[in-house]
């Protein structure tokens, strides 16, 4: 549902502690001098925007609810999710260049020699992995060098703190009573609090696929194959007994209808900075409310032999990490953030604390619970929190990863067809290129009585794509002097690609440039001259275009329902192991194909099973050929006369309409299901699984 009313957050709901904190950390209640641009939020986008405003000779103030500047970039996300790095320009790239200059200094390497860290390359112009404290210092340096005024821990009064005259914001007031008048305002928060309080329309949750002509939005149970349970795991308190109740944090009902919208939000977590350096290590603390039952589902999953706990302990300089979610049960607190986007400040603090306790409990459980496999607990006990990071917050990140919250709804909405280059995007102000990436949104019990996750999507848009200026300005009748570079106008699945820190900085700079030009001409932000905006953005090093071959509309997917005989798409396969999803190489059946990622050889299978009428059938397999495919894909066919094993070369193009390759003719009696199993055991490249067809023959 699109919401145009002000977010409900009563001043009465804010605790006395919050008000006291605001009173001692902010200016005395007063009205600030007017500024050309007032930026609400302290994220990386806020800093990039403020720097650009200052460089264009306008006055600017950052009103930040946060104490620390930089948002997630300084809050633990040191392993930059960027996609194509050549798409990153301007102040955003300057940030990563400044990071590189820091690590060019010998004194930066306290725990580790630079030559021992693979992501430090002396000849590179930028560095894309870093320690949180280094990122924060870069942001502080930028603010200081440009003389930018910053007020911290100032929370917008979301009920009555936005003063408007018609469609223009005149001033914002915080809970401390301080008022900040300005000519143009910018919402750079992850939550979209200013846009909501200003009466700008927004959306929370997932739209149905039908809303914007998409395929990856809404409920995604069939495609949720990554970060999924690789083996059956019982979800009940007493295994096998539904009457005993569900283990914690499992949704009691079905996941919802495939492709339909809902109010669910993809999972949040903290991007933790961990270390193995003994002199910089703080042992994992035991949360006060620790309950091992919260991790019983994980224990059962570990009992199946899963070993992927440490797969996203991505190395950062000085023997540190950016530790992210990986696997079916990890640092994402699935399903526990639905009310966060519009929650009161008090409720948000509760949600953040719940996530912190869950994640600290996850660490403590893996390091100390005697039921955890010894090899995992011993390895976990070599890790700890980094003593020199987040020193005023118990070495815990100060920023939770708000992967999405509110998203503005303007006259133009970025959506899957624009990212895929199926539709042209007008008036580019920056580029995105990362996967359309949604983390899981819920955990439920599938039809077989096993724990299952829903919502994970990781699909490439097919190349870099432009982001429209129209997506960062509201509808004219809602507000004419507000820019929104973070909670911009986008569908859920498109935002899953756009929501990357480098892109937020790019859009922050572009929004600031537009603000300055709107001020110079005395026009609403909707009437900025795009040709002049583009000229200045390019002059400042922004990247607005990159070569891209659009997917031809004449190459739609082949629908399984239109194929002769009995056809089973990959969505009907029973899988072992984590399979990725692809749609890049045509042709394919239905919504795409699976690939094994060219990893975990011998641990992944896809089994197709169906009942056939007695008779002879030509058994065919669909795959998209490419030079990176395996030449020796093992396929096993279970038929009436036994079991046949064949090998498929997926480098060569299939002979049947360049889509299907015949495995031979086999007899099926009807007494037992026909079964085809594709494996990645011993394969020498990517294994593709798309569809299996049983075609009757004489």
mmCIF file with all atom_site columns, C-alpha atoms in Angstrom, residues 242-407:
data_model
loop_
_atom_site.group_PDB
_atom_site.id
_atom_site.type_symbol
_atom_site.label_atom_id
_atom_site.label_alt_id
_atom_site.label_comp_id
_atom_site.label_asym_id
_atom_site.label_entity_id
_atom_site.label_seq_id
_atom_site.pdbx_PDB_ins_code
_atom_site.Cartn_x
_atom_site.Cartn_y
_atom_site.Cartn_z
_atom_site.occupancy
_atom_site.B_iso_or_equiv
_atom_site.pdbx_formal_charge
_atom_site.auth_seq_id
_atom_site.auth_comp_id
_atom_site.auth_asym_id
_atom_site.auth_atom_id
_atom_site.pdbx_PDB_model_num
ATOM 1   C CA . UNK A 1 242 ? 3.874  -30.807 14.943 1.00 0.00 ? 242 UNK A CA 1
ATOM 2   C CA . UNK A 1 243 ? 1.753  -30.660 18.104 1.00 0.00 ? 243 UNK A CA 1
ATOM 3   C CA . UNK A 1 244 ? 4.865  -29.746 20.118 1.00 0.00 ? 244 UNK A CA 1
ATOM 4   C CA . UNK A 1 245 ? 5.051  -26.394 18.340 1.00 0.00 ? 245 UNK A CA 1
ATOM 5   C CA . UNK A 1 246 ? 7.604  -24.728 16.110 1.00 0.00 ? 246 UNK A CA 1
ATOM 6   C CA . UNK A 1 247 ? 11.155 -23.819 17.001 1.00 0.00 ? 247 UNK A CA 1
ATOM 7   C CA . UNK A 1 248 ? 11.769 -20.076 17.493 1.00 0.00 ? 248 UNK A CA 1
ATOM 8   C CA . UNK A 1 249 ? 11.405 -17.650 14.608 1.00 0.00 ? 249 UNK A CA 1
ATOM 9   C CA . UNK A 1 250 ? 9.602  -19.948 12.185 1.00 0.00 ? 250 UNK A CA 1
ATOM 10  C CA . UNK A 1 251 ? 6.496  -18.533 10.537 1.00 0.00 ? 251 UNK A CA 1
ATOM 11  C CA . UNK A 1 252 ? 3.488  -20.729 11.378 1.00 0.00 ? 252 UNK A CA 1
ATOM 12  C CA . UNK A 1 253 ? 1.670  -20.367 8.043  1.00 0.00 ? 253 UNK A CA 1
ATOM 13  C CA . UNK A 1 254 ? 2.426  -20.808 4.344  1.00 0.00 ? 254 UNK A CA 1
ATOM 14  C CA . UNK A 1 255 ? 4.802  -18.326 2.674  1.00 0.00 ? 255 UNK A CA 1
ATOM 15  C CA . UNK A 1 256 ? 2.138  -16.752 0.475  1.00 0.00 ? 256 UNK A CA 1
ATOM 16  C CA . UNK A 1 257 ? 1.260  -16.927 -3.188 1.00 0.00 ? 257 UNK A CA 1
ATOM 17  C CA . UNK A 1 258 ? 4.209  -16.838 -5.561 1.00 0.00 ? 258 UNK A CA 1
ATOM 18  C CA . UNK A 1 259 ? 4.791  -13.369 -7.006 1.00 0.00 ? 259 UNK A CA 1
ATOM 19  C CA . UNK A 1 260 ? 2.177  -11.661 -4.844 1.00 0.00 ? 260 UNK A CA 1
ATOM 20  C CA . UNK A 1 261 ? 3.033  -8.590  -2.790 1.00 0.00 ? 261 UNK A CA 1
ATOM 21  C CA . UNK A 1 262 ? 3.195  -8.368  0.999  1.00 0.00 ? 262 UNK A CA 1
ATOM 22  C CA . UNK A 1 263 ? 4.414  -6.112  3.796  1.00 0.00 ? 263 UNK A CA 1
ATOM 23  C CA . UNK A 1 264 ? 7.496  -8.168  4.578  1.00 0.00 ? 264 UNK A CA 1
ATOM 24  C CA . UNK A 1 265 ? 10.977 -6.630  4.548  1.00 0.00 ? 265 UNK A CA 1
ATOM 25  C CA . UNK A 1 266 ? 14.171 -8.502  3.728  1.00 0.00 ? 266 UNK A CA 1
ATOM 26  C CA . UNK A 1 267 ? 16.265 -9.442  6.743  1.00 0.00 ? 267 UNK A CA 1
ATOM 27  C CA . UNK A 1 268 ? 18.663 -7.104  8.552  1.00 0.00 ? 268 UNK A CA 1
ATOM 28  C CA . UNK A 1 269 ? 21.905 -7.911  10.336 1.00 0.00 ? 269 UNK A CA 1
ATOM 29  C CA . UNK A 1 270 ? 25.071 -6.281  11.620 1.00 0.00 ? 270 UNK A CA 1
ATOM 30  C CA . UNK A 1 271 ? 28.160 -6.429  9.436  1.00 0.00 ? 271 UNK A CA 1
ATOM 31  C CA . UNK A 1 272 ? 30.581 -7.469  12.155 1.00 0.00 ? 272 UNK A CA 1
ATOM 32  C CA . UNK A 1 273 ? 34.264 -6.621  12.280 1.00 0.00 ? 273 UNK A CA 1
ATOM 33  C CA . UNK A 1 274 ? 35.975 -9.691  13.746 1.00 0.00 ? 274 UNK A CA 1
ATOM 34  C CA . UNK A 1 275 ? 39.632 -10.526 14.161 1.00 0.00 ? 275 UNK A CA 1
ATOM 35  C CA . UNK A 1 276 ? 42.042 -13.344 14.930 1.00 0.00 ? 276 UNK A CA 1
ATOM 36  C CA . UNK A 1 277 ? 44.861 -11.041 16.061 1.00 0.00 ? 277 UNK A CA 1
ATOM 37  C CA . UNK A 1 278 ? 45.431 -12.108 19.722 1.00 0.00 ? 278 UNK A CA 1
ATOM 38  C CA . UNK A 1 279 ? 46.431 -8.662  20.974 1.00 0.00 ? 279 UNK A CA 1
ATOM 39  C CA . UNK A 1 280 ? 43.402 -7.010  19.348 1.00 0.00 ? 280 UNK A CA 1
ATOM 40  C CA . UNK A 1 281 ? 40.776 -9.616  20.165 1.00 0.00 ? 281 UNK A CA 1
ATOM 41  C CA . UNK A 1 282 ? 37.822 -9.327  22.532 1.00 0.00 ? 282 UNK A CA 1
ATOM 42  C CA . UNK A 1 283 ? 36.118 -12.694 23.306 1.00 0.00 ? 283 UNK A CA 1
ATOM 43  C CA . UNK A 1 284 ? 32.506 -12.997 22.234 1.00 0.00 ? 284 UNK A CA 1
ATOM 44  C CA . UNK A 1 285 ? 30.275 -11.835 25.088 1.00 0.00 ? 285 UNK A CA 1
ATOM 45  C CA . UNK A 1 286 ? 27.344 -13.913 26.310 1.00 0.00 ? 286 UNK A CA 1
ATOM 46  C CA . UNK A 1 287 ? 24.121 -11.895 25.977 1.00 0.00 ? 287 UNK A CA 1
ATOM 47  C CA . UNK A 1 288 ? 22.196 -11.461 29.211 1.00 0.00 ? 288 UNK A CA 1
ATOM 48  C CA . UNK A 1 289 ? 19.098 -13.083 27.710 1.00 0.00 ? 289 UNK A CA 1
ATOM 49  C CA . UNK A 1 290 ? 20.978 -15.854 25.888 1.00 0.00 ? 290 UNK A CA 1
ATOM 50  C CA . UNK A 1 291 ? 18.807 -18.891 25.147 1.00 0.00 ? 291 UNK A CA 1
ATOM 51  C CA . UNK A 1 292 ? 20.374 -21.795 23.233 1.00 0.00 ? 292 UNK A CA 1
ATOM 52  C CA . UNK A 1 293 ? 16.896 -22.825 22.071 1.00 0.00 ? 293 UNK A CA 1
ATOM 53  C CA . UNK A 1 294 ? 17.019 -19.873 19.668 1.00 0.00 ? 294 UNK A CA 1
ATOM 54  C CA . UNK A 1 295 ? 19.772 -21.752 17.819 1.00 0.00 ? 295 UNK A CA 1
ATOM 55  C CA . UNK A 1 296 ? 18.336 -25.271 17.977 1.00 0.00 ? 296 UNK A CA 1
ATOM 56  C CA . UNK A 1 297 ? 17.430 -25.149 14.287 1.00 0.00 ? 297 UNK A CA 1
ATOM 57  C CA . UNK A 1 298 ? 21.053 -24.254 13.508 1.00 0.00 ? 298 UNK A CA 1
ATOM 58  C CA . UNK A 1 299 ? 22.282 -27.124 15.669 1.00 0.00 ? 299 UNK A CA 1
ATOM 59  C CA . UNK A 1 300 ? 20.118 -29.561 13.737 1.00 0.00 ? 300 UNK A CA 1
ATOM 60  C CA . UNK A 1 301 ? 21.350 -28.104 10.473 1.00 0.00 ? 301 UNK A CA 1
ATOM 61  C CA . UNK A 1 302 ? 24.969 -28.544 11.586 1.00 0.00 ? 302 UNK A CA 1
ATOM 62  C CA . UNK A 1 303 ? 24.134 -32.159 12.410 1.00 0.00 ? 303 UNK A CA 1
ATOM 63  C CA . UNK A 1 304 ? 23.400 -32.727 8.697  1.00 0.00 ? 304 UNK A CA 1
ATOM 64  C CA . UNK A 1 305 ? 27.050 -31.969 7.967  1.00 0.00 ? 305 UNK A CA 1
ATOM 65  C CA . UNK A 1 306 ? 26.758 -28.367 6.809  1.00 0.00 ? 306 UNK A CA 1
ATOM 66  C CA . UNK A 1 307 ? 30.146 -26.620 7.064  1.00 0.00 ? 307 UNK A CA 1
ATOM 67  C CA . UNK A 1 308 ? 29.533 -23.155 5.603  1.00 0.00 ? 308 UNK A CA 1
ATOM 68  C CA . UNK A 1 309 ? 29.628 -21.122 8.831  1.00 0.00 ? 309 UNK A CA 1
ATOM 69  C CA . UNK A 1 310 ? 32.763 -19.191 7.896  1.00 0.00 ? 310 UNK A CA 1
ATOM 70  C CA . UNK A 1 311 ? 32.134 -18.644 4.192  1.00 0.00 ? 311 UNK A CA 1
ATOM 71  C CA . UNK A 1 312 ? 31.404 -14.911 4.552  1.00 0.00 ? 312 UNK A CA 1
ATOM 72  C CA . UNK A 1 313 ? 34.159 -13.996 6.982  1.00 0.00 ? 313 UNK A CA 1
ATOM 73  C CA . UNK A 1 314 ? 35.507 -11.727 4.250  1.00 0.00 ? 314 UNK A CA 1
ATOM 74  C CA . UNK A 1 315 ? 39.051 -10.583 5.043  1.00 0.00 ? 315 UNK A CA 1
ATOM 75  C CA . UNK A 1 316 ? 39.731 -6.912  5.724  1.00 0.00 ? 316 UNK A CA 1
ATOM 76  C CA . UNK A 1 317 ? 43.149 -5.356  6.478  1.00 0.00 ? 317 UNK A CA 1
ATOM 77  C CA . UNK A 1 318 ? 44.969 -6.125  9.730  1.00 0.00 ? 318 UNK A CA 1
ATOM 78  C CA . UNK A 1 319 ? 43.501 -9.611  10.162 1.00 0.00 ? 319 UNK A CA 1
ATOM 79  C CA . UNK A 1 320 ? 39.964 -8.301  10.414 1.00 0.00 ? 320 UNK A CA 1
ATOM 80  C CA . UNK A 1 321 ? 36.748 -9.162  8.608  1.00 0.00 ? 321 UNK A CA 1
ATOM 81  C CA . UNK A 1 322 ? 33.547 -7.825  7.257  1.00 0.00 ? 322 UNK A CA 1
ATOM 82  C CA . UNK A 1 323 ? 31.399 -10.762 8.377  1.00 0.00 ? 323 UNK A CA 1
ATOM 83  C CA . UNK A 1 324 ? 28.099 -11.083 6.556  1.00 0.00 ? 324 UNK A CA 1
ATOM 84  C CA . UNK A 1 325 ? 25.234 -13.556 6.416  1.00 0.00 ? 325 UNK A CA 1
ATOM 85  C CA . UNK A 1 326 ? 25.820 -16.902 4.712  1.00 0.00 ? 326 UNK A CA 1
ATOM 86  C CA . UNK A 1 327 ? 23.688 -19.996 4.534  1.00 0.00 ? 327 UNK A CA 1
ATOM 87  C CA . UNK A 1 328 ? 20.258 -21.002 5.773  1.00 0.00 ? 328 UNK A CA 1
ATOM 88  C CA . UNK A 1 329 ? 20.802 -19.980 9.414  1.00 0.00 ? 329 UNK A CA 1
ATOM 89  C CA . UNK A 1 330 ? 23.331 -17.223 9.921  1.00 0.00 ? 330 UNK A CA 1
ATOM 90  C CA . UNK A 1 331 ? 23.589 -13.584 11.009 1.00 0.00 ? 331 UNK A CA 1
ATOM 91  C CA . UNK A 1 332 ? 20.386 -12.443 9.283  1.00 0.00 ? 332 UNK A CA 1
ATOM 92  C CA . UNK A 1 333 ? 17.580 -12.295 11.848 1.00 0.00 ? 333 UNK A CA 1
ATOM 93  C CA . UNK A 1 334 ? 14.919 -13.442 9.419  1.00 0.00 ? 334 UNK A CA 1
ATOM 94  C CA . UNK A 1 335 ? 11.392 -12.128 9.881  1.00 0.00 ? 335 UNK A CA 1
ATOM 95  C CA . UNK A 1 336 ? 12.118 -9.900  12.894 1.00 0.00 ? 336 UNK A CA 1
ATOM 96  C CA . UNK A 1 337 ? 12.174 -6.463  11.275 1.00 0.00 ? 337 UNK A CA 1
ATOM 97  C CA . UNK A 1 338 ? 8.801  -6.048  9.580  1.00 0.00 ? 338 UNK A CA 1
ATOM 98  C CA . UNK A 1 339 ? 7.727  -3.089  11.701 1.00 0.00 ? 339 UNK A CA 1
ATOM 99  C CA . UNK A 1 340 ? 11.110 -1.329  11.712 1.00 0.00 ? 340 UNK A CA 1
ATOM 100 C CA . UNK A 1 341 ? 10.561 1.055   8.747  1.00 0.00 ? 341 UNK A CA 1
ATOM 101 C CA . UNK A 1 342 ? 7.658  2.917   10.364 1.00 0.00 ? 342 UNK A CA 1
ATOM 102 C CA . UNK A 1 343 ? 8.330  2.115   14.013 1.00 0.00 ? 343 UNK A CA 1
ATOM 103 C CA . UNK A 1 344 ? 8.767  4.743   16.714 1.00 0.00 ? 344 UNK A CA 1
ATOM 104 C CA . UNK A 1 345 ? 12.296 5.546   17.804 1.00 0.00 ? 345 UNK A CA 1
ATOM 105 C CA . UNK A 1 346 ? 11.763 3.496   20.968 1.00 0.00 ? 346 UNK A CA 1
ATOM 106 C CA . UNK A 1 347 ? 10.551 0.476   19.014 1.00 0.00 ? 347 UNK A CA 1
ATOM 107 C CA . UNK A 1 348 ? 13.434 0.756   16.574 1.00 0.00 ? 348 UNK A CA 1
ATOM 108 C CA . UNK A 1 349 ? 15.891 0.681   19.458 1.00 0.00 ? 349 UNK A CA 1
ATOM 109 C CA . UNK A 1 350 ? 14.162 -2.479  20.697 1.00 0.00 ? 350 UNK A CA 1
ATOM 110 C CA . UNK A 1 351 ? 14.447 -4.097  17.266 1.00 0.00 ? 351 UNK A CA 1
ATOM 111 C CA . UNK A 1 352 ? 18.101 -3.138  17.007 1.00 0.00 ? 352 UNK A CA 1
ATOM 112 C CA . UNK A 1 353 ? 18.780 -4.595  20.467 1.00 0.00 ? 353 UNK A CA 1
ATOM 113 C CA . UNK A 1 354 ? 16.920 -7.791  19.524 1.00 0.00 ? 354 UNK A CA 1
ATOM 114 C CA . UNK A 1 355 ? 19.124 -8.141  16.443 1.00 0.00 ? 355 UNK A CA 1
ATOM 115 C CA . UNK A 1 356 ? 22.259 -7.461  18.484 1.00 0.00 ? 356 UNK A CA 1
ATOM 116 C CA . UNK A 1 357 ? 21.300 -10.064 21.103 1.00 0.00 ? 357 UNK A CA 1
ATOM 117 C CA . UNK A 1 358 ? 20.448 -12.604 18.409 1.00 0.00 ? 358 UNK A CA 1
ATOM 118 C CA . UNK A 1 359 ? 23.722 -12.103 16.578 1.00 0.00 ? 359 UNK A CA 1
ATOM 119 C CA . UNK A 1 360 ? 25.862 -12.100 19.717 1.00 0.00 ? 360 UNK A CA 1
ATOM 120 C CA . UNK A 1 361 ? 24.016 -15.240 20.810 1.00 0.00 ? 361 UNK A CA 1
ATOM 121 C CA . UNK A 1 362 ? 24.777 -16.814 17.416 1.00 0.00 ? 362 UNK A CA 1
ATOM 122 C CA . UNK A 1 363 ? 28.491 -16.175 17.949 1.00 0.00 ? 363 UNK A CA 1
ATOM 123 C CA . UNK A 1 364 ? 28.413 -17.403 21.547 1.00 0.00 ? 364 UNK A CA 1
ATOM 124 C CA . UNK A 1 365 ? 26.476 -20.526 20.598 1.00 0.00 ? 365 UNK A CA 1
ATOM 125 C CA . UNK A 1 366 ? 28.919 -21.524 17.862 1.00 0.00 ? 366 UNK A CA 1
ATOM 126 C CA . UNK A 1 367 ? 31.907 -20.899 20.101 1.00 0.00 ? 367 UNK A CA 1
ATOM 127 C CA . UNK A 1 368 ? 30.628 -22.525 23.307 1.00 0.00 ? 368 UNK A CA 1
ATOM 128 C CA . UNK A 1 369 ? 27.709 -24.903 22.895 1.00 0.00 ? 369 UNK A CA 1
ATOM 129 C CA . UNK A 1 370 ? 28.969 -28.485 23.439 1.00 0.00 ? 370 UNK A CA 1
ATOM 130 C CA . UNK A 1 371 ? 26.619 -29.795 20.748 1.00 0.00 ? 371 UNK A CA 1
ATOM 131 C CA . UNK A 1 372 ? 28.316 -27.752 18.018 1.00 0.00 ? 372 UNK A CA 1
ATOM 132 C CA . UNK A 1 373 ? 30.751 -29.880 15.985 1.00 0.00 ? 373 UNK A CA 1
ATOM 133 C CA . UNK A 1 374 ? 34.199 -29.581 17.501 1.00 0.00 ? 374 UNK A CA 1
ATOM 134 C CA . UNK A 1 375 ? 35.922 -28.407 14.320 1.00 0.00 ? 375 UNK A CA 1
ATOM 135 C CA . UNK A 1 376 ? 33.502 -25.473 14.068 1.00 0.00 ? 376 UNK A CA 1
ATOM 136 C CA . UNK A 1 377 ? 33.601 -24.453 17.738 1.00 0.00 ? 377 UNK A CA 1
ATOM 137 C CA . UNK A 1 378 ? 37.397 -24.635 17.836 1.00 0.00 ? 378 UNK A CA 1
ATOM 138 C CA . UNK A 1 379 ? 37.655 -22.431 14.763 1.00 0.00 ? 379 UNK A CA 1
ATOM 139 C CA . UNK A 1 380 ? 35.084 -19.970 16.104 1.00 0.00 ? 380 UNK A CA 1
ATOM 140 C CA . UNK A 1 381 ? 37.055 -19.623 19.331 1.00 0.00 ? 381 UNK A CA 1
ATOM 141 C CA . UNK A 1 382 ? 39.986 -18.261 17.340 1.00 0.00 ? 382 UNK A CA 1
ATOM 142 C CA . UNK A 1 383 ? 37.850 -15.247 16.457 1.00 0.00 ? 383 UNK A CA 1
ATOM 143 C CA . UNK A 1 384 ? 36.667 -12.303 18.525 1.00 0.00 ? 384 UNK A CA 1
ATOM 144 C CA . UNK A 1 385 ? 35.475 -8.719  18.243 1.00 0.00 ? 385 UNK A CA 1
ATOM 145 C CA . UNK A 1 386 ? 38.119 -6.200  17.148 1.00 0.00 ? 386 UNK A CA 1
ATOM 146 C CA . UNK A 1 387 ? 39.252 -4.199  20.182 1.00 0.00 ? 387 UNK A CA 1
ATOM 147 C CA . UNK A 1 388 ? 40.100 -1.071  18.177 1.00 0.00 ? 388 UNK A CA 1
ATOM 148 C CA . UNK A 1 389 ? 36.756 -0.862  16.351 1.00 0.00 ? 389 UNK A CA 1
ATOM 149 C CA . UNK A 1 390 ? 33.525 0.720   17.639 1.00 0.00 ? 390 UNK A CA 1
ATOM 150 C CA . UNK A 1 391 ? 35.333 1.529   20.868 1.00 0.00 ? 391 UNK A CA 1
ATOM 151 C CA . UNK A 1 392 ? 32.417 3.529   22.318 1.00 0.00 ? 392 UNK A CA 1
ATOM 152 C CA . UNK A 1 393 ? 29.883 0.769   21.598 1.00 0.00 ? 393 UNK A CA 1
ATOM 153 C CA . UNK A 1 394 ? 31.422 -2.311  23.178 1.00 0.00 ? 394 UNK A CA 1
ATOM 154 C CA . UNK A 1 395 ? 33.252 -3.085  19.912 1.00 0.00 ? 395 UNK A CA 1
ATOM 155 C CA . UNK A 1 396 ? 29.888 -3.740  18.270 1.00 0.00 ? 396 UNK A CA 1
ATOM 156 C CA . UNK A 1 397 ? 28.834 -1.952  15.047 1.00 0.00 ? 397 UNK A CA 1
ATOM 157 C CA . UNK A 1 398 ? 26.906 1.259   15.638 1.00 0.00 ? 398 UNK A CA 1
ATOM 158 C CA . UNK A 1 399 ? 24.840 0.818   12.467 1.00 0.00 ? 399 UNK A CA 1
ATOM 159 C CA . UNK A 1 400 ? 22.422 -2.027  11.769 1.00 0.00 ? 400 UNK A CA 1
ATOM 160 C CA . UNK A 1 401 ? 22.186 -3.021  8.103  1.00 0.00 ? 401 UNK A CA 1
ATOM 161 C CA . UNK A 1 402 ? 18.853 -1.545  7.046  1.00 0.00 ? 402 UNK A CA 1
ATOM 162 C CA . UNK A 1 403 ? 18.712 -3.275  3.679  1.00 0.00 ? 403 UNK A CA 1
ATOM 163 C CA . UNK A 1 404 ? 15.446 -1.552  2.864  1.00 0.00 ? 404 UNK A CA 1
ATOM 164 C CA . UNK A 1 405 ? 12.780 0.405   4.704  1.00 0.00 ? 405 UNK A CA 1
ATOM 165 C CA . UNK A 1 406 ? 10.514 2.986   3.118  1.00 0.00 ? 406 UNK A CA 1
ATOM 166 C CA . UNK A 1 407 ? 10.873 3.586   -0.616 1.00 0.00 ? 407 UNK A CA 1
#
